[in-house]
Short mmCIF file of C-alpha atoms in Angstrom, two decimals:
data_model
loop_
_atom_site.label_atom_id
_atom_site.label_comp_id
_atom_site.label_asym_id
_atom_site.label_seq_id
_atom_site.Cartn_x
_atom_site.Cartn_y
_atom_site.Cartn_z
CA MET A 134 67.85 50.47 20.87
CA THR A 135 71.01 49.75 19.12
CA SER A 136 71.56 47.53 16.17
CA ALA A 137 73.88 45.26 18.40
CA GLY A 138 71.32 45.21 21.19
CA GLY A 139 68.49 44.22 18.75
CA VAL A 140 70.60 41.31 17.34
CA LEU A 141 71.46 40.17 20.95
CA LEU A 142 67.78 40.08 21.88
CA ASN A 143 66.78 38.21 18.66
CA ALA A 144 69.74 35.78 19.26
CA ALA A 145 68.62 35.22 22.74
CA GLY A 146 65.09 34.58 21.52
CA GLY A 147 66.30 32.10 19.18
CA LEU A 148 68.38 30.33 21.83
CA GLY A 149 65.54 30.25 24.11
CA LEU A 150 63.28 28.58 21.48
CA PHE A 151 66.01 26.06 20.95
CA LEU A 152 66.44 25.19 24.59
CA LEU A 153 62.81 24.78 25.21
CA GLY A 154 62.49 22.84 22.09
CA MET A 155 65.41 20.46 23.19
CA ALA A 156 63.86 20.15 26.70
CA LEU A 157 60.49 19.26 25.26
CA MET A 158 61.82 16.69 22.74
CA THR A 159 63.98 14.95 25.49
CA GLU A 160 60.84 14.85 27.77
CA GLY A 161 58.75 13.33 24.97
CA LEU A 162 61.38 10.84 23.83
CA ARG A 163 62.30 9.79 27.43
CA SER A 164 58.51 9.13 28.09
CA LEU A 165 58.13 7.13 25.01
CA ALA A 166 61.22 5.14 25.38
CA GLY A 167 62.80 5.96 28.65
CA SER A 168 61.99 2.53 30.37
CA ARG A 169 62.93 0.59 27.23
CA LEU A 170 66.09 2.37 27.06
CA ARG A 171 67.07 1.64 30.69
CA GLN A 172 66.40 -2.11 30.12
CA GLY A 173 68.47 -2.06 26.90
CA LEU A 174 71.35 -0.36 28.69
CA LEU A 175 71.30 -3.00 31.57
CA ARG A 176 70.64 -5.96 29.12
CA PHE A 177 73.48 -4.96 26.65
CA THR A 178 76.08 -3.40 28.97
CA ARG A 179 78.46 -6.30 29.82
CA SER A 180 81.66 -4.54 29.13
CA PRO A 181 83.00 -0.98 28.69
CA TRP A 182 82.86 -1.62 24.94
CA SER A 183 79.23 -2.70 24.91
CA GLY A 184 78.48 -0.03 27.32
CA ALA A 185 80.13 2.60 25.08
CA PHE A 186 77.80 1.46 22.25
CA SER A 187 74.58 1.37 24.49
CA GLY A 188 75.60 4.97 25.91
CA ALA A 189 76.04 6.40 22.40
CA LEU A 190 72.87 4.78 21.08
CA ALA A 191 70.75 5.97 24.16
CA THR A 192 71.97 9.53 23.85
CA ALA A 193 71.42 9.68 20.21
CA LEU A 194 67.88 8.51 20.81
CA LEU A 195 67.14 10.76 23.72
CA GLN A 196 69.24 13.58 22.32
CA SER A 197 70.40 14.31 25.87
CA SER A 198 73.75 13.01 27.35
CA SER A 199 72.66 14.09 30.94
CA ALA A 200 69.64 11.73 30.72
CA THR A 201 71.96 8.99 29.84
CA THR A 202 74.43 10.00 32.57
CA VAL A 203 71.76 10.45 35.28
CA ALA A 204 70.38 6.93 34.51
CA THR A 205 73.88 5.27 34.54
CA VAL A 206 74.47 6.86 37.96
CA GLY A 207 71.33 5.42 39.13
CA PHE A 208 72.32 1.94 37.78
CA VAL A 209 75.59 2.03 39.63
CA SER A 210 74.12 3.30 42.83
CA ALA A 211 71.61 0.39 42.81
CA GLY A 212 74.41 -2.07 42.24
CA LEU A 213 72.90 -2.95 38.71
CA LEU A 214 76.13 -1.79 36.75
CA SER A 215 79.62 -2.26 37.82
CA PHE A 216 81.69 1.06 37.79
CA GLN A 217 83.82 0.04 34.86
CA ALA A 218 80.99 -0.80 32.71
CA SER A 219 79.21 2.54 33.67
CA LEU A 220 82.27 4.31 32.29
CA GLY A 221 81.89 2.93 28.78
CA ILE A 222 78.23 4.30 28.86
CA ILE A 223 79.59 7.87 29.98
CA PHE A 224 82.27 7.41 27.14
CA GLY A 225 79.70 6.52 24.58
CA ALA A 226 77.31 9.34 25.51
CA ASN A 227 79.92 11.68 24.30
CA ILE A 228 79.82 10.29 20.85
CA GLY A 229 75.93 10.29 21.00
CA SER A 230 75.70 13.83 21.91
CA THR A 231 77.37 14.81 18.68
CA GLY A 232 74.25 13.54 16.86
CA LEU A 233 72.53 16.86 17.58
CA GLY A 234 75.24 18.79 15.63
CA TRP A 235 74.66 16.43 12.60
CA LEU A 236 70.89 17.10 12.81
CA VAL A 237 71.19 20.76 13.14
CA ALA A 238 73.85 20.88 10.26
CA LEU A 239 71.82 18.76 7.91
CA LEU A 240 68.09 19.68 8.56
CA GLY A 241 68.42 23.03 10.25
CA ILE A 242 71.28 24.70 8.05
CA LYS A 243 71.73 22.66 4.84
CA LEU A 244 68.09 21.87 4.12
CA ASN A 245 66.47 24.76 6.04
CA LEU A 246 63.51 23.08 7.12
CA SER A 247 62.21 25.90 9.18
CA GLN A 248 59.12 26.60 7.15
CA LEU A 249 57.85 23.07 7.61
CA MET A 250 58.31 23.41 11.51
CA LEU A 251 55.23 25.55 12.28
CA PRO A 252 52.88 23.26 10.84
CA LEU A 253 54.67 20.38 12.56
CA LEU A 254 54.33 22.44 15.90
CA LEU A 255 50.56 22.57 15.26
CA VAL A 256 50.47 18.73 14.75
CA GLY A 257 52.51 18.21 18.03
CA ALA A 258 50.40 20.86 19.90
CA ALA A 259 47.18 18.87 18.88
CA LEU A 260 48.53 15.69 19.80
CA ARG A 261 49.52 16.81 23.11
CA LEU A 262 46.09 18.44 23.71
CA LEU A 263 43.83 15.80 22.16
CA GLY A 264 45.88 12.76 22.57
CA ARG A 265 46.36 10.55 25.62
CA GLY A 266 49.29 8.42 26.92
CA ARG A 267 51.96 7.73 24.14
CA GLN A 268 50.08 10.07 21.53
CA ALA A 269 50.52 12.73 23.97
CA GLN A 270 54.00 12.29 24.60
CA LEU A 271 54.63 12.01 20.82
CA GLY A 272 53.05 15.35 20.53
CA ILE A 273 55.51 16.89 23.00
CA ALA A 274 58.48 15.35 21.15
CA LEU A 275 57.22 16.54 17.82
CA ALA A 276 56.67 20.11 19.30
CA GLY A 277 60.06 20.21 20.81
CA PHE A 278 61.58 19.16 17.63
CA ALA A 279 59.78 21.88 15.77
CA LEU A 280 60.66 24.41 18.20
CA LEU A 281 64.32 23.40 18.11
CA PHE A 282 64.63 24.07 14.36
CA THR A 283 62.46 27.11 14.68
CA GLY A 284 65.27 28.53 17.24
CA ILE A 285 67.99 27.58 14.86
CA ALA A 286 66.54 29.65 12.22
CA ALA A 287 66.02 32.53 14.45
CA LEU A 288 69.75 32.35 15.56
CA GLN A 289 70.97 32.09 11.98
CA GLN A 290 68.92 34.95 11.04
CA ALA A 291 69.90 37.07 14.08
CA MET A 292 73.62 36.37 13.43
CA ALA A 293 73.59 36.98 9.75
CA GLY A 294 76.45 39.45 8.89
CA GLN A 295 77.04 40.04 12.82
CA GLY A 296 80.25 39.24 14.38
CA LEU A 297 79.06 40.05 17.78
CA LEU A 298 81.57 39.39 20.58
CA LEU A 299 83.12 36.70 18.11
CA ASP A 300 84.70 39.10 15.89
CA PRO A 301 87.94 37.54 14.34
CA GLY A 302 90.00 40.75 15.40
CA ARG A 303 89.07 39.97 19.02
CA PHE A 304 89.68 36.38 19.12
CA ASP A 305 92.45 35.18 16.64
CA ALA A 306 92.18 31.40 16.31
CA GLY A 307 95.52 31.40 14.64
CA THR A 308 97.33 31.64 17.67
CA VAL A 309 97.46 29.32 20.83
CA ILE A 310 96.19 32.23 22.96
CA GLY A 311 93.42 33.07 20.86
CA ARG A 312 92.43 29.23 20.63
CA LEU A 313 92.38 29.09 24.61
CA GLN A 314 90.27 32.44 24.84
CA LEU A 315 87.84 30.73 22.34
CA LEU A 316 87.87 27.43 24.14
CA LEU A 317 87.01 29.29 27.49
CA LEU A 318 84.34 31.20 25.70
CA GLY A 319 82.88 27.91 24.57
CA LEU A 320 83.07 26.53 28.19
CA LEU A 321 81.41 29.64 29.59
CA THR A 322 78.48 29.34 27.04
CA THR A 323 77.76 25.90 28.08
CA VAL A 324 77.94 26.78 31.67
CA ILE A 325 75.48 29.60 31.03
CA THR A 326 72.91 27.42 28.88
CA GLN A 327 73.66 24.21 30.78
CA SER A 328 73.45 22.61 27.31
CA SER A 329 76.32 21.77 25.18
CA GLY A 330 73.93 21.00 22.34
CA ALA A 331 72.72 24.51 22.56
CA GLY A 332 76.11 25.85 22.40
CA VAL A 333 76.96 23.62 19.28
CA ALA A 334 73.80 24.76 17.39
CA THR A 335 74.71 28.39 18.24
CA THR A 336 78.01 27.92 16.88
CA LEU A 337 76.78 26.13 13.65
CA ALA A 338 74.29 28.91 13.21
CA ALA A 339 76.87 31.57 13.55
CA LEU A 340 79.19 29.67 11.20
CA ALA A 341 76.59 29.25 8.63
CA ALA A 342 75.64 33.16 8.93
CA GLY A 343 79.50 34.10 8.46
CA ALA A 344 79.67 35.67 12.05
CA ILE A 345 82.63 33.30 12.93
CA ALA A 346 85.25 31.56 10.93
CA LEU A 347 85.71 27.78 10.86
CA PRO A 348 88.82 27.81 13.23
CA GLN A 349 87.00 29.79 15.81
CA GLY A 350 83.99 27.45 15.71
CA LEU A 351 86.45 24.38 16.27
CA ALA A 352 87.93 25.94 19.26
CA LEU A 353 84.48 26.85 20.60
CA VAL A 354 83.23 23.20 20.33
CA ILE A 355 86.27 21.93 22.24
CA GLY A 356 85.34 24.14 25.10
CA MET A 357 81.71 23.36 25.08
CA ASP A 358 82.67 19.72 25.33
CA VAL A 359 84.61 20.63 28.58
CA GLY A 360 81.78 22.78 29.73
CA THR A 361 79.01 19.90 29.32
CA THR A 362 80.76 18.39 32.55
CA ILE A 363 79.51 21.10 34.74
CA THR A 364 76.03 19.77 34.85
CA ALA A 365 77.33 16.48 35.78
CA ILE A 366 79.34 18.10 38.53
CA LEU A 367 76.42 20.08 39.95
CA ALA A 368 74.27 17.02 39.79
CA ALA A 369 76.72 15.02 41.83
CA VAL A 370 77.08 17.76 44.57
CA GLY A 371 75.78 16.22 47.80
CA GLY A 372 75.13 12.78 45.81
CA SER A 373 76.61 9.36 46.56
CA LEU A 374 80.12 8.38 45.99
CA SER A 375 79.27 6.60 42.80
CA ALA A 376 77.63 9.79 41.56
CA ARG A 377 80.77 11.80 42.28
CA ARG A 378 83.26 9.22 40.86
CA THR A 379 80.98 9.18 37.69
CA ALA A 380 80.92 12.94 37.39
CA ALA A 381 84.99 12.83 37.99
CA GLY A 382 85.36 10.24 35.40
CA HIS A 383 83.27 12.53 32.99
CA VAL A 384 85.43 15.54 33.81
CA VAL A 385 88.77 13.67 33.39
CA PHE A 386 87.64 12.16 30.12
CA ASN A 387 86.42 15.14 28.57
CA LEU A 388 89.53 17.02 29.62
CA PHE A 389 91.62 14.37 27.91
CA THR A 390 89.59 14.62 24.68
CA ALA A 391 89.64 18.24 24.84
CA GLY A 392 93.51 18.22 25.27
CA LEU A 393 93.58 15.84 22.15
CA ALA A 394 91.32 17.94 20.07
CA PHE A 395 93.23 21.20 20.98
CA THR A 396 96.51 19.62 19.86
CA VAL A 397 95.23 18.26 16.54
CA LEU A 398 93.28 21.25 15.49
CA PRO A 399 95.70 22.97 13.39
CA LEU A 400 96.67 19.58 11.96
CA TYR A 401 92.96 19.23 10.92
CA LEU A 402 92.63 22.55 9.38
CA GLY A 403 95.88 21.88 7.41
CA ALA A 404 94.50 18.53 6.21
CA LEU A 405 91.31 19.95 5.15
CA GLU A 406 92.96 22.76 3.27
CA ARG A 407 95.10 20.28 1.52
CA TRP A 408 92.77 17.43 0.77
CA TRP A 409 89.16 18.72 1.15
CA PRO A 410 89.15 22.47 0.77
CA ALA A 411 85.70 22.52 -0.55
CA LEU A 412 84.20 21.27 2.62
CA GLY A 413 85.98 24.00 4.67
CA ARG A 414 84.75 26.79 2.49
CA GLN A 415 81.32 25.79 1.07
CA ASP A 416 80.22 23.82 4.03
CA PRO A 417 81.99 24.73 7.15
CA GLU A 418 79.05 23.50 9.40
CA PHE A 419 79.82 19.94 8.30
CA ALA A 420 83.55 20.36 8.65
CA LEU A 421 82.97 21.40 12.28
CA THR A 422 80.52 18.45 13.10
CA LEU A 423 82.84 16.13 11.59
CA PHE A 424 85.51 17.40 13.78
CA HIS A 425 83.50 17.30 16.86
CA THR A 426 82.49 13.80 16.34
CA GLY A 427 86.00 12.73 15.42
CA PHE A 428 87.75 13.92 18.41
CA ASN A 429 85.02 12.23 20.66
CA ILE A 430 85.43 8.99 18.77
CA ALA A 431 89.14 9.03 19.02
CA GLY A 432 89.06 9.80 22.50
CA VAL A 433 86.70 6.92 23.30
CA LEU A 434 88.91 4.41 21.29
CA LEU A 435 92.07 5.59 23.00
CA VAL A 436 90.62 5.20 26.55
CA LEU A 437 88.38 2.24 26.26
CA PRO A 438 91.19 -0.29 26.18
CA PHE A 439 92.41 1.28 29.49
CA THR A 440 89.22 1.35 31.41
CA LEU A 441 90.42 -0.58 34.28
CA PRO A 442 93.41 1.82 34.99
CA PHE A 443 91.05 4.86 34.24
CA ALA A 444 88.69 3.61 36.83
CA ALA A 445 91.43 3.06 39.30
CA LEU A 446 92.58 6.67 38.75
CA VAL A 447 89.22 7.96 39.45
CA ARG A 448 88.86 5.94 42.70
CA ARG A 449 92.23 7.40 43.76
CA LEU A 450 90.95 10.86 42.91
CA LEU A 451 87.66 10.06 45.20
CA PRO A 452 88.51 7.55 47.65
CA ALA A 453 85.92 6.02 49.84
CA ASP A 454 85.32 7.32 53.35
CA GLY A 455 85.27 4.25 55.39
CA GLU A 456 83.13 1.33 55.04
CA ARG A 457 79.83 3.23 55.06
CA THR A 458 77.06 0.74 53.71
CA VAL A 459 74.81 3.36 52.40
CA ASP A 460 77.37 5.48 50.59
CA ALA A 461 75.88 4.53 47.56
CA LEU A 462 72.72 6.59 48.39
CA ALA A 463 72.35 10.20 47.44
CA ASP A 464 70.50 12.70 49.82
CA THR A 465 67.47 12.73 47.68
CA PRO A 466 65.94 9.62 45.80
CA PRO A 467 65.98 10.08 41.92
CA GLU A 468 62.52 11.01 40.45
CA GLU A 469 62.20 7.29 38.71
CA ALA A 470 60.45 5.38 41.42
CA ASP A 471 61.84 2.17 40.32
CA MET A 472 65.49 3.33 40.38
CA ALA A 473 64.84 4.91 43.91
CA ILE A 474 63.38 1.65 45.32
CA SER A 475 66.04 -0.39 43.64
CA GLN A 476 68.79 1.65 45.19
CA ALA A 477 67.23 1.43 48.60
CA GLU A 478 66.98 -2.34 48.17
CA THR A 479 70.49 -2.68 47.68
CA ALA A 480 71.35 -0.40 50.72
CA VAL A 481 69.12 -2.46 53.02
CA ASN A 482 70.75 -5.77 51.72
CA GLN A 483 74.25 -4.14 52.43
CA THR A 484 73.28 -2.96 55.90
CA PHE A 485 71.85 -6.24 56.69
CA VAL A 486 75.02 -8.01 55.75
CA THR A 487 77.10 -5.38 57.83
CA LEU A 488 74.88 -5.98 61.02
CA LEU A 489 75.10 -9.91 60.45
CA GLU A 490 78.90 -9.47 60.45
CA LEU A 491 78.91 -7.43 63.57
CA LEU A 492 76.46 -10.03 65.23
CA ARG A 493 78.89 -12.92 64.31
CA ARG A 494 81.76 -11.31 66.04
CA ALA A 495 79.61 -10.50 68.99
CA LEU A 496 78.56 -14.14 69.36
CA ALA A 497 82.11 -15.32 69.22
CA GLU A 498 83.54 -12.81 71.92
CA GLU A 499 82.60 -10.61 74.82
CA PRO A 500 81.25 -7.00 73.74
CA SER A 501 84.01 -4.65 73.29
CA ARG A 502 84.13 -0.77 72.88
CA ARG A 503 85.25 -1.31 69.20
CA GLN A 504 82.00 -3.37 68.65
CA ALA A 505 80.16 -0.57 70.18
CA GLN A 506 81.75 2.22 68.04
CA LYS A 507 80.74 0.19 64.87
CA LEU A 508 77.33 -0.15 65.98
CA GLU A 509 76.99 3.64 66.37
CA VAL A 510 78.22 4.00 62.79
CA LEU A 511 75.80 1.57 61.52
CA GLN A 512 72.95 3.47 63.48
CA ALA A 513 73.73 6.43 61.41
CA ASP A 514 73.54 4.41 58.30
CA LEU A 515 70.18 3.18 59.34
CA ASP A 516 68.82 6.68 60.18
CA ARG A 517 69.90 7.89 56.61
CA LEU A 518 68.50 4.86 54.98
CA GLU A 519 65.16 5.57 56.80
CA LEU A 520 65.19 9.19 55.69
CA TYR A 521 65.74 8.14 52.13
CA LEU A 522 62.96 5.74 52.29
CA ASP A 523 60.69 8.20 53.77
CA GLN A 524 60.99 10.31 50.67
CA ILE A 525 59.72 7.81 48.56
CA HIS A 526 55.89 7.97 48.66
CA LEU A 527 53.31 5.27 47.96
CA ALA A 528 51.11 7.69 46.10
CA GLY A 529 51.49 7.28 42.26
CA LEU A 530 53.50 3.97 42.67
CA SER A 531 52.18 1.04 40.73
CA GLU A 532 51.00 -1.97 42.77
CA PRO A 533 54.12 -4.01 42.66
CA LEU A 534 56.45 -1.11 43.45
CA GLY A 535 54.07 -0.24 46.28
CA ARG A 536 54.41 -3.74 47.63
CA HIS A 537 58.17 -3.45 47.21
CA LEU A 538 58.42 -0.34 49.12
CA VAL A 539 56.25 -1.77 51.99
CA HIS A 540 58.42 -4.82 52.32
CA LEU A 541 61.63 -2.71 52.51
CA LEU A 542 60.03 -0.48 55.11
CA HIS A 543 59.04 -3.67 57.26
CA GLY A 544 62.58 -4.95 56.62
CA LEU A 545 64.19 -1.66 57.69
CA ASP A 546 61.97 -1.72 60.96
CA HIS A 547 63.39 -4.98 62.08
CA LEU A 548 66.81 -4.05 61.03
CA GLN A 549 66.37 -1.07 63.43
CA ARG A 550 65.13 -3.44 66.14
CA LEU A 551 67.87 -5.94 65.68
CA HIS A 552 70.44 -3.06 65.90
CA GLU A 553 68.58 -2.22 69.29
CA ARG A 554 69.03 -5.67 70.58
CA CYS A 555 72.78 -5.57 69.68
CA GLU A 556 73.60 -2.26 71.15
CA GLU A 557 71.18 -1.52 73.99
CA GLU A 558 71.33 -4.99 75.66
CA PRO A 559 74.98 -5.77 76.12
CA GLU A 560 74.38 -7.57 79.42
CA ARG A 561 72.27 -10.23 77.69
CA LEU A 562 74.41 -10.77 74.93
CA ARG A 563 77.49 -11.16 77.53
CA THR A 564 75.32 -13.76 79.30
CA VAL A 565 74.59 -15.64 75.88
CA VAL A 566 78.55 -15.72 75.21
CA SER A 567 79.40 -16.68 78.81
CA SER A 568 76.67 -19.31 79.68
CA ALA A 569 77.52 -22.78 79.29
CA SER A 570 73.84 -23.77 79.46
CA LEU A 571 73.34 -21.63 76.56
CA ALA A 572 76.27 -22.87 74.39
CA GLY A 573 74.27 -25.00 72.18
CA GLU A 574 71.73 -22.09 71.46
CA ARG A 575 74.40 -19.73 70.75
CA GLN A 576 76.14 -21.96 68.38
CA ALA A 577 72.87 -22.56 66.41
CA LEU A 578 72.60 -18.78 66.09
CA GLN A 579 76.13 -18.52 65.06
CA ARG A 580 75.41 -21.03 62.12
CA LEU A 581 72.39 -19.35 61.07
CA VAL A 582 74.25 -15.95 60.95
CA GLU A 583 77.24 -17.56 58.90
CA ARG A 584 74.81 -19.06 56.60
CA LEU A 585 72.84 -15.90 56.11
CA ILE A 586 75.76 -13.86 55.06
CA PRO A 587 76.70 -15.53 51.93
CA LEU A 588 72.94 -16.18 51.05
CA THR A 589 72.31 -12.25 51.33
CA LEU A 590 75.37 -11.35 49.33
CA GLU A 591 74.16 -13.68 46.50
CA ARG A 592 70.56 -12.34 46.98
CA GLN A 593 69.40 -15.83 47.48
CA TRP A 594 66.75 -14.49 49.98
CA ARG A 595 64.29 -17.32 49.79
CA GLU A 596 66.86 -19.64 51.00
CA ALA A 597 67.88 -17.25 53.74
CA ALA A 598 64.24 -16.90 54.86
CA ALA A 599 63.85 -20.44 54.94
CA ALA A 600 67.03 -20.99 57.06
CA ALA A 601 66.05 -18.14 59.42
CA ARG A 602 62.54 -19.45 59.90
CA ARG A 603 63.83 -23.02 60.90
CA CYS A 604 66.03 -21.48 63.44
CA ALA A 605 63.32 -19.11 64.85
CA ARG A 606 61.06 -22.11 65.31
CA ARG A 607 63.72 -24.13 67.27
CA PHE A 608 64.29 -21.16 69.72
CA GLU A 609 60.38 -20.91 70.18
CA GLN A 610 60.17 -24.41 70.96
CA LEU A 611 63.25 -24.41 73.23
CA GLU A 612 62.19 -21.35 75.18
CA ASP A 613 59.62 -23.04 77.29
CA ASP A 614 61.73 -26.12 78.14
CA TYR A 615 64.47 -23.85 79.09
CA ARG A 616 62.68 -21.74 81.28
CA ASP A 617 61.16 -24.63 83.28
CA ALA A 618 64.74 -25.98 83.73
CA VAL A 619 66.17 -22.62 84.79
CA LEU A 620 63.36 -22.15 87.42
CA ALA A 621 63.94 -25.54 88.69
CA ARG A 622 67.46 -24.92 89.28
CA VAL A 623 66.62 -21.60 91.22
CA ALA A 624 63.85 -23.36 93.25
CA ALA A 625 66.59 -26.25 94.12
CA GLY A 626 68.85 -23.34 95.19
CA GLU A 627 71.46 -24.30 92.50
CA LEU A 628 71.01 -20.83 91.00
CA ASP A 629 70.31 -17.38 92.37
CA VAL A 630 67.39 -15.42 91.31
CA ASP A 631 69.68 -12.74 89.64
CA GLY A 632 71.58 -15.61 87.77
CA GLY A 633 68.41 -17.27 86.74
CA THR A 634 66.84 -14.04 85.50
CA ALA A 635 69.92 -13.29 83.38
CA ARG A 636 69.69 -16.55 81.81
CA LEU A 637 65.95 -16.30 80.92
CA GLU A 638 66.52 -12.74 79.39
CA ALA A 639 69.49 -14.09 77.39
CA MET A 640 67.28 -16.92 76.08
CA ARG A 641 64.62 -14.53 75.20
CA TRP A 642 67.35 -12.19 73.35
CA LEU A 643 68.20 -15.20 71.33
CA ARG A 644 64.58 -15.90 70.50
CA ARG A 645 63.83 -12.29 69.47
CA VAL A 646 67.20 -11.95 67.52
CA SER A 647 66.09 -15.06 65.54
CA GLU A 648 62.71 -13.68 64.82
CA HIS A 649 64.16 -10.44 63.59
CA LEU A 650 66.48 -12.37 61.34
CA GLN A 651 63.52 -14.40 60.07
CA ARG A 652 61.30 -11.42 59.39
CA ILE A 653 64.01 -9.30 57.76
CA SER A 654 64.79 -12.40 55.47
CA ASN A 655 61.14 -12.85 54.75
CA HIS A 656 60.58 -9.22 53.72
CA LEU A 657 63.70 -9.29 51.58
CA ALA A 658 62.46 -12.51 49.95
CA GLN A 659 59.33 -10.81 48.87
CA GLN A 660 61.38 -8.80 46.40
CA ASP A 661 62.16 -11.84 44.21
#
């Protein structure tokens, strides 16, 4: 085996250790603090600025910008965060992701703590095997931390004195073309490893080993920052509109910061040589990490004041396809059950409002082809929502989440049945609208529907349930009296049998619709 081949294999092994360590560390930290971080993100994100701070802090703690981004997309899909506020978290995640570079530069290279990592790995493994609950998760995080720095040491050793593909003669960072080539190489590295942190760590190890020069490393990390958006793009494929917009915002922002960094790179090198030459020559890994953090902070500070126009730009790039009420749902629910159920609850709520608006128009005018088309579209939304809920299983859910899911399923069932009343029984609806003897009942149902729409939008489900319950009881009490009155008119010859039957069926339609409205509202009220 050639020397170059051996170096490549050793470097690949070191990179593998680093990736495994980072995955384990993120998994452990997420299990230890994931729910608290999610609550913190929601609690402290009230504007793009506070969102940027929350995103940076969460990413620095989890050491995974992907975890922060995925959680944020879930919050937006569930209606818990506005799109503008979520952009702040995405921007802040870019700053937080640079923390790994400082960790590697300080502990992995400058202090060279690799000899302490194997005992730490043993401690982590023991906690994982012998501990339970949080102790086991702490063990996973410690083992991941140890593997991460063991991988850095292996990378640094493999690259010592080896230029590999990054030979200065092959990629001249002194020219624009050379810097562009290095940028593309950095992007490709992140695409292959699916981790910008791994790319930055590899670059720092190569820089410390003398395999590349500082200008090359700076161009590489710019490309790696762009490459990290690939993960978001892949995650958004087939996802909701909110997910696609978040991914698009991530891409646009990172392209902007990359352009900014590429422009100031020569200026940074010149300033470093003039005012702080020792940093670039003796501690190039810190010079690189400083540059990486600096251009991300600069990008955030430049874009955050213009978050609203930035969000408008993203919306123009990815406009909504019509008024689909379940567009916020992805094809597959997120792994976090509480997030999946929260998203489903929002979609059920939106679908209920849409059906109420269609019902309000239907009670005010004769059924039309346009209404029928809207009901067909709504049926597709209901089917998609049913498929989404079907993928959330009761097994493994806590008791409150299990009850929450059951009530959503019951509510969706009554939504389906209410939709059938509106779509498949147009003659009964036509009789309700045209019959003078049912004018009072029709107006009562209209008032209920008009009352339920704002209450549902404001999520005042208990008030909605109480209003629906009163109306349903009224129709139940009126039905017997109305039936007696209609049959008396038929017997007296004032009304033919077909006309009487149509009126009785119309009254039953009103009662059943009011019952469905009551039960939907009741099940939604159980979520409070």
